[in-house]
Tab-separated table of C-alpha atoms in Angstrom:
chain	number	residue	atom	x	y	z
A	239	MET	CA	-0.004	-0.024	0.009
A	240	THR	CA	2.935	2.355	0.775
A	241	LYS	CA	4.267	1.802	-2.734
A	242	PHE	CA	0.774	2.436	-4.183
A	243	MET	CA	0.382	5.741	-2.280
A	244	LYS	CA	3.849	6.835	-3.422
A	245	ASP	CA	2.933	6.144	-6.982
A	246	VAL	CA	-0.305	8.131	-6.563
A	247	TRP	CA	1.554	11.083	-5.028
A	248	LYS	CA	4.150	10.981	-7.723
A	249	ASN	CA	1.542	11.111	-10.468
A	250	LYS	CA	-0.888	13.376	-8.641
A	251	ALA	CA	-0.880	16.003	-11.403
A	252	TRP	CA	-1.831	13.473	-14.089
A	253	LEU	CA	-4.436	11.828	-11.838
A	254	LEU	CA	-6.039	15.171	-11.130
A	255	MET	CA	-6.295	15.891	-14.834
A	256	VAL	CA	-8.170	12.608	-15.469
A	257	LEU	CA	-10.303	12.885	-12.291
A	258	PRO	CA	-13.230	14.841	-13.868
A	259	GLY	CA	-13.447	12.427	-16.779
A	260	THR	CA	-13.277	9.442	-14.428
A	261	ILE	CA	-16.067	10.832	-12.228
A	262	TRP	CA	-18.245	11.530	-15.310
A	263	LEU	CA	-17.583	7.981	-16.586
A	264	LEU	CA	-18.497	6.444	-13.221
A	265	ILE	CA	-21.742	8.429	-12.892
A	266	PHE	CA	-23.045	8.224	-16.411
A	267	SER	CA	-21.658	4.951	-17.711
A	268	TYR	CA	-21.046	2.518	-14.810
A	269	LEU	CA	-23.663	3.582	-12.165
A	270	PRO	CA	-26.606	3.152	-14.679
A	271	MET	CA	-25.528	-0.454	-15.245
A	272	PHE	CA	-27.453	-1.451	-12.166
A	273	GLY	CA	-30.569	-0.579	-14.153
A	274	LEU	CA	-29.883	-3.436	-16.595
A	275	VAL	CA	-31.976	-5.687	-14.342
A	276	ILE	CA	-34.936	-3.860	-15.899
A	277	ALA	CA	-34.368	-5.821	-19.087
A	278	PHE	CA	-35.423	-8.969	-17.193
A	279	LYS	CA	-38.492	-7.367	-15.506
A	280	ASP	CA	-41.948	-6.193	-16.465
A	281	PHE	CA	-41.090	-2.732	-15.137
A	282	LYS	CA	-44.063	-0.857	-13.708
A	283	VAL	CA	-43.893	2.497	-11.968
A	284	SER	CA	-45.156	2.295	-8.426
A	285	PRO	CA	-45.192	4.593	-5.399
A	286	GLY	CA	-41.907	4.851	-3.600
A	287	GLY	CA	-39.581	5.871	-6.419
A	288	PHE	CA	-37.414	3.998	-8.873
A	289	ILE	CA	-35.915	1.484	-6.421
A	290	GLN	CA	-39.280	0.498	-5.066
A	291	SER	CA	-40.628	0.174	-8.643
A	292	LEU	CA	-37.726	-2.029	-9.550
A	293	ILE	CA	-38.317	-4.300	-6.506
A	294	ASN	CA	-42.099	-4.544	-7.075
A	295	SER	CA	-41.878	-5.255	-10.844
A	296	GLU	CA	-42.361	-8.880	-11.948
A	297	TRP	CA	-39.369	-10.927	-13.059
A	298	VAL	CA	-40.048	-12.095	-16.614
A	299	GLY	CA	-36.659	-13.512	-17.567
A	300	LEU	CA	-35.891	-13.263	-21.290
A	301	SER	CA	-39.407	-12.339	-22.335
A	302	ASN	CA	-38.439	-8.749	-23.151
A	303	PHE	CA	-35.788	-9.915	-25.618
A	304	GLU	CA	-38.495	-11.644	-27.676
A	305	PHE	CA	-39.536	-8.178	-28.895
A	306	LEU	CA	-36.611	-7.817	-31.350
A	307	PHE	CA	-36.550	-11.452	-32.463
A	308	SER	CA	-40.272	-12.347	-32.718
A	309	SER	CA	-41.126	-9.200	-34.595
A	310	GLY	CA	-41.437	-9.410	-38.414
A	311	ASP	CA	-39.342	-6.275	-38.603
A	312	ALA	CA	-36.336	-7.682	-36.745
A	313	PHE	CA	-34.395	-8.640	-39.887
A	314	ARG	CA	-35.131	-5.359	-41.634
A	315	ILE	CA	-33.959	-3.080	-38.755
A	316	THR	CA	-30.895	-5.284	-37.991
A	317	ARG	CA	-29.930	-5.290	-41.623
A	318	ASN	CA	-30.342	-1.545	-42.042
A	319	THR	CA	-28.379	-0.852	-38.822
A	320	VAL	CA	-25.451	-3.139	-39.790
A	321	VAL	CA	-25.274	-2.271	-43.475
A	322	TYR	CA	-25.421	1.513	-42.911
A	323	ASN	CA	-22.685	1.397	-40.205
A	324	ILE	CA	-20.368	-0.737	-42.453
A	325	VAL	CA	-20.763	1.837	-45.208
A	326	PHE	CA	-20.225	4.771	-42.731
A	327	ILE	CA	-17.111	3.115	-41.331
A	328	ILE	CA	-15.547	2.350	-44.757
A	329	LEU	CA	-16.348	5.613	-46.451
A	330	GLY	CA	-15.777	7.698	-43.352
A	331	LEU	CA	-12.171	6.198	-43.055
A	332	ILE	CA	-11.409	6.772	-46.713
A	333	PHE	CA	-12.716	10.394	-46.871
A	334	ALA	CA	-11.204	11.297	-43.413
A	335	VAL	CA	-7.728	9.998	-44.298
A	336	THR	CA	-7.811	11.567	-47.813
A	337	ILE	CA	-8.868	14.977	-46.513
A	338	ALA	CA	-6.286	14.814	-43.734
A	339	ILE	CA	-3.476	14.033	-46.133
A	340	ALA	CA	-4.634	16.771	-48.492
A	341	LEU	CA	-4.649	19.318	-45.668
A	342	SER	CA	-1.187	18.295	-44.580
A	343	GLN	CA	0.073	19.040	-47.978
A	344	LEU	CA	-1.112	22.678	-47.858
A	345	ALA	CA	1.798	25.122	-47.467
A	346	ASN	CA	-0.459	28.056	-46.553
A	347	GLN	CA	-1.207	27.620	-42.839
A	348	LYS	CA	-4.020	30.227	-42.823
A	349	LEU	CA	-5.817	28.556	-45.698
A	350	ARG	CA	-5.449	25.177	-43.929
A	351	LYS	CA	-7.157	26.646	-40.811
A	352	VAL	CA	-9.989	28.043	-42.975
A	353	TYR	CA	-10.576	24.629	-44.514
A	354	GLN	CA	-10.363	22.853	-41.147
A	355	THR	CA	-12.965	25.225	-39.592
A	356	GLY	CA	-15.261	24.914	-42.611
A	357	MET	CA	-15.185	21.083	-42.491
A	358	LEU	CA	-15.422	20.869	-38.725
A	359	PHE	CA	-18.426	23.210	-38.494
A	360	PRO	CA	-21.110	20.628	-39.508
A	361	HIS	CA	-19.943	18.363	-36.638
A	362	PHE	CA	-21.328	20.830	-34.138
A	363	LEU	CA	-24.755	21.242	-35.747
A	364	SER	CA	-27.645	19.264	-34.240
A	365	TRP	CA	-29.519	16.835	-36.406
A	366	VAL	CA	-32.669	18.988	-36.016
A	367	ILE	CA	-30.965	21.895	-37.701
A	368	VAL	CA	-29.397	19.674	-40.343
A	369	SER	CA	-32.850	18.149	-41.059
A	370	TYR	CA	-34.205	21.618	-41.964
A	371	PHE	CA	-31.216	22.220	-44.201
A	372	VAL	CA	-31.940	18.923	-45.986
A	373	PHE	CA	-35.659	19.793	-46.174
A	374	SER	CA	-34.822	23.164	-47.824
A	375	PHE	CA	-33.035	21.132	-50.596
A	376	LEU	CA	-35.501	18.275	-50.928
A	377	SER	CA	-38.923	19.903	-50.354
A	378	TYR	CA	-41.289	18.974	-53.141
A	379	ASP	CA	-42.718	22.441	-53.680
A	380	LYS	CA	-39.813	24.877	-52.876
A	381	GLY	CA	-36.801	22.642	-52.542
A	382	MET	CA	-33.642	23.753	-54.273
A	383	VAL	CA	-33.030	20.358	-55.948
A	384	ASN	CA	-36.482	20.293	-57.504
A	385	SER	CA	-36.069	23.965	-58.652
A	386	ILE	CA	-32.900	22.963	-60.472
A	387	LEU	CA	-34.488	19.918	-61.940
A	388	GLY	CA	-37.398	22.140	-63.157
A	389	ALA	CA	-35.027	24.477	-64.811
A	390	PHE	CA	-33.803	21.596	-66.980
A	391	GLY	CA	-37.329	20.459	-67.746
A	392	VAL	CA	-37.140	17.483	-65.325
A	393	ASP	CA	-40.265	16.628	-63.304
A	394	PRO	CA	-39.948	17.282	-59.558
A	395	VAL	CA	-39.296	14.359	-57.277
A	396	SER	CA	-41.225	13.674	-54.115
A	397	TRP	CA	-38.036	12.839	-52.167
A	398	TYR	CA	-39.829	12.039	-48.880
A	399	ASN	CA	-42.034	9.466	-50.592
A	400	GLU	CA	-39.294	7.715	-52.561
A	401	PRO	CA	-37.325	5.186	-50.507
A	402	LYS	CA	-34.912	4.281	-53.302
A	403	TYR	CA	-33.030	7.556	-52.986
A	404	TRP	CA	-32.560	7.593	-49.177
A	405	PRO	CA	-29.732	5.130	-48.681
A	406	PHE	CA	-27.623	7.526	-50.747
A	407	ILE	CA	-28.957	10.639	-49.055
A	408	LEU	CA	-28.262	9.305	-45.539
A	409	VAL	CA	-24.747	8.174	-46.374
A	410	PHE	CA	-23.977	11.545	-47.990
A	411	ILE	CA	-25.320	13.495	-45.035
A	412	ASN	CA	-23.498	11.326	-42.525
A	413	ILE	CA	-20.136	11.731	-44.328
A	414	TRP	CA	-20.708	15.490	-44.741
A	415	LYS	CA	-21.351	15.954	-41.035
A	416	GLY	CA	-18.710	13.649	-39.649
A	417	VAL	CA	-15.735	13.634	-42.038
A	418	GLY	CA	-14.443	16.982	-40.781
A	419	TYR	CA	-13.933	15.755	-37.227
A	420	GLY	CA	-12.410	12.502	-38.478
A	421	SER	CA	-9.959	14.243	-40.696
A	422	ILE	CA	-8.804	16.485	-37.769
A	423	VAL	CA	-7.942	13.364	-35.760
A	424	TYR	CA	-5.869	11.939	-38.611
A	425	LEU	CA	-4.348	15.295	-39.410
A	426	ALA	CA	-3.031	15.536	-35.844
A	427	ALA	CA	-1.398	12.180	-36.251
A	428	ILE	CA	0.138	13.220	-39.571
A	429	VAL	CA	1.476	16.502	-38.135
A	430	GLY	CA	3.194	14.470	-35.336
A	431	ILE	CA	5.186	12.395	-37.811
A	432	ASP	CA	8.925	13.076	-37.565
A	433	LYS	CA	9.875	15.438	-40.356
A	434	THR	CA	13.254	13.826	-40.876
A	435	TYR	CA	11.449	10.923	-42.651
A	436	TYR	CA	10.158	13.316	-45.310
A	437	GLU	CA	13.532	15.109	-45.565
A	438	ALA	CA	15.362	11.838	-46.093
A	439	ALA	CA	12.751	10.811	-48.690
A	440	THR	CA	13.085	14.137	-50.557
A	441	ILE	CA	16.878	13.742	-50.687
A	442	ASP	CA	16.334	10.238	-52.213
A	443	GLY	CA	14.132	11.806	-54.871
A	444	ALA	CA	10.763	10.552	-53.683
A	445	SER	CA	7.724	12.284	-55.117
A	446	LYS	CA	4.893	13.609	-52.869
A	447	TRP	CA	2.757	10.577	-53.683
A	448	GLN	CA	5.691	8.204	-52.835
A	449	GLN	CA	6.147	9.968	-49.536
A	450	ILE	CA	2.420	9.613	-48.769
A	451	LYS	CA	2.352	5.999	-49.816
A	452	ASN	CA	5.511	4.899	-48.048
A	453	ILE	CA	5.659	7.165	-45.020
A	454	THR	CA	2.412	8.900	-44.096
A	455	ILE	CA	-0.073	6.093	-44.578
A	456	PRO	CA	2.046	3.339	-42.902
A	457	LEU	CA	2.636	5.562	-39.881
A	458	ILE	CA	-1.071	6.361	-39.380
A	459	VAL	CA	-2.240	2.737	-39.989
A	460	PRO	CA	-2.169	1.944	-36.208
A	461	LEU	CA	-4.539	4.878	-35.501
A	462	MET	CA	-6.734	3.781	-38.470
A	463	ILE	CA	-6.980	0.292	-37.004
A	464	ILE	CA	-7.722	1.449	-33.456
A	465	LEU	CA	-10.460	3.809	-34.612
A	466	THR	CA	-11.954	1.207	-36.879
A	467	ILE	CA	-12.034	-1.388	-34.040
A	468	MET	CA	-13.864	1.053	-31.866
A	469	ALA	CA	-16.245	1.898	-34.640
A	470	ILE	CA	-17.013	-1.824	-35.249
A	471	GLY	CA	-17.956	-1.973	-31.515
A	472	GLY	CA	-20.799	0.368	-32.239
A	473	ILE	CA	-21.999	-1.270	-35.476
A	474	PHE	CA	-25.248	-2.380	-33.849
A	475	ARG	CA	-25.903	1.234	-32.762
A	476	ALA	CA	-27.195	3.818	-35.182
A	477	ASP	CA	-27.187	7.561	-34.968
A	478	PHE	CA	-30.710	8.211	-33.825
A	479	GLY	CA	-30.804	11.857	-35.010
A	480	LEU	CA	-29.674	10.899	-38.556
A	481	PHE	CA	-32.291	8.203	-39.076
A	482	TYR	CA	-35.170	9.895	-37.216
A	483	GLN	CA	-34.792	13.614	-37.955
A	484	ILE	CA	-33.433	13.679	-41.536
A	485	PRO	CA	-36.262	11.558	-43.075
A	486	LYS	CA	-38.831	13.427	-40.976
A	487	ASN	CA	-40.049	10.119	-39.615
A	488	SER	CA	-41.792	9.405	-42.863
A	489	ALA	CA	-43.511	5.995	-42.545
A	490	ILE	CA	-43.161	5.299	-46.264
A	491	LEU	CA	-39.373	5.415	-45.894
A	492	TYR	CA	-39.215	2.920	-42.957
A	493	PRO	CA	-37.972	0.043	-45.203
A	494	VAL	CA	-34.697	1.999	-45.788
A	495	THR	CA	-34.492	4.370	-42.740
A	496	ASP	CA	-35.714	2.325	-39.853
A	497	VAL	CA	-32.906	1.087	-37.597
A	498	ILE	CA	-32.902	-0.581	-34.237
A	499	ASP	CA	-32.647	2.752	-32.317
A	500	THR	CA	-35.604	4.332	-34.039
A	501	TYR	CA	-37.652	1.161	-33.890
A	502	ILE	CA	-37.087	0.967	-30.076
A	503	TYR	CA	-37.921	4.680	-29.710
A	504	LYS	CA	-41.188	4.260	-31.605
A	505	GLY	CA	-42.045	1.119	-29.667
A	506	LEU	CA	-41.339	2.942	-26.399
A	507	MET	CA	-43.410	5.981	-27.323
A	508	ASN	CA	-46.371	3.875	-28.552
A	509	MET	CA	-46.330	1.107	-25.931
A	510	GLY	CA	-44.360	2.619	-23.015
A	511	ASN	CA	-42.554	-0.709	-22.527
A	512	ILE	CA	-39.464	0.291	-20.523
A	513	GLY	CA	-38.346	-3.341	-20.029
A	514	MET	CA	-38.257	-3.977	-23.761
A	515	SER	CA	-36.269	-0.867	-24.459
A	516	THR	CA	-33.764	-1.782	-21.873
A	517	ALA	CA	-33.482	-5.321	-23.292
A	518	ALA	CA	-32.823	-3.951	-26.710
A	519	GLY	CA	-30.134	-1.653	-25.392
A	520	LEU	CA	-28.430	-4.464	-23.504
A	521	TYR	CA	-28.606	-6.690	-26.670
A	522	GLN	CA	-26.834	-3.900	-28.689
A	523	SER	CA	-24.144	-3.442	-25.976
A	524	ILE	CA	-23.460	-7.187	-25.696
A	525	VAL	CA	-23.089	-7.588	-29.430
A	526	GLY	CA	-20.909	-4.499	-29.602
A	527	PHE	CA	-18.638	-5.853	-26.938
A	528	ILE	CA	-18.306	-9.250	-28.668
A	529	LEU	CA	-17.511	-7.467	-32.033
A	530	ILE	CA	-14.754	-5.373	-30.417
A	531	MET	CA	-13.171	-8.415	-28.713
A	532	ALA	CA	-13.487	-10.442	-31.970
A	533	THR	CA	-11.991	-7.657	-34.162
A	534	ASN	CA	-9.140	-6.945	-31.745
A	535	PHE	CA	-8.414	-10.678	-31.553
A	536	ALA	CA	-8.274	-10.959	-35.354
A	537	VAL	CA	-6.019	-7.818	-35.657
A	538	LYS	CA	-3.571	-9.173	-33.013
A	539	LYS	CA	-3.374	-12.430	-34.879
A	540	ILE	CA	-2.262	-10.584	-37.947
A	541	ASP	CA	0.019	-8.099	-36.172
A	542	PRO	CA	0.184	-7.924	-32.342
A	543	GLU	CA	1.438	-4.337	-32.402
A	544	TYR	CA	-1.825	-3.127	-33.986
A	545	GLY	CA	-4.143	-4.458	-31.299
A	546	LEU	CA	-6.259	-2.170	-29.220
A	547	PHE	CA	-5.323	-4.030	-26.052
């Protein structure tokens, strides 16, 4: 214990820096885990508060989990969630790395900051605001896209009633909103690369593309792998705002816009089944944990240095 206290005192400055984040994590991530028992109960609100309600609620075992698997919509919402996330991960990685490399090649520092700010700005917009931006483009009567189509003699499209267009729209909006933040992360890694590598390559006559291919990309591969592993862990979780706000909750678009998160929300709002919603959230978390472990195991088998842990 004495050695432990000495280590704590020696690293007190670093521990104080991480203390606020640790407290936040304990309160909002670990403490709520006690509520997972709701997934196995028919939760009913009763006098006496949450704890008393939890005690009084009937234990139903795995009955709440039947909601996702017995429903005829289970395959559709699971397919949408997984496929969209796979596309988001792949395209997000490609665009983020490409933009980060392009920014790193800009010699004008002021221009680089302008581009960074412009690309990062969408990340801070709420999905509600973005949904109105999208509506201003896709509105049937006054949307900008239909106005442009009309100028070329093309009939207007009722975008919110045509499911076939929405996989492309949702992918585009997600990339537009998130690629700026992702590129900043990779740009920070690129800026941290030792400049002597590039100087040696320049002396050897390497072109810019050869420097990128043989120095930049290999040195940021570990970061790419770590972020991809973490993204795969959330492959069963969808961005609720993207899939609920952007399509304006149009029922005709459900075949291509309904994911597990929106399906749970609508089920909770319509039926008020708290136990079912908790079970679905637990299901998503367990699958995410398994995916992270499996992906990390596979990566370590290929190259132990690239593992997350």
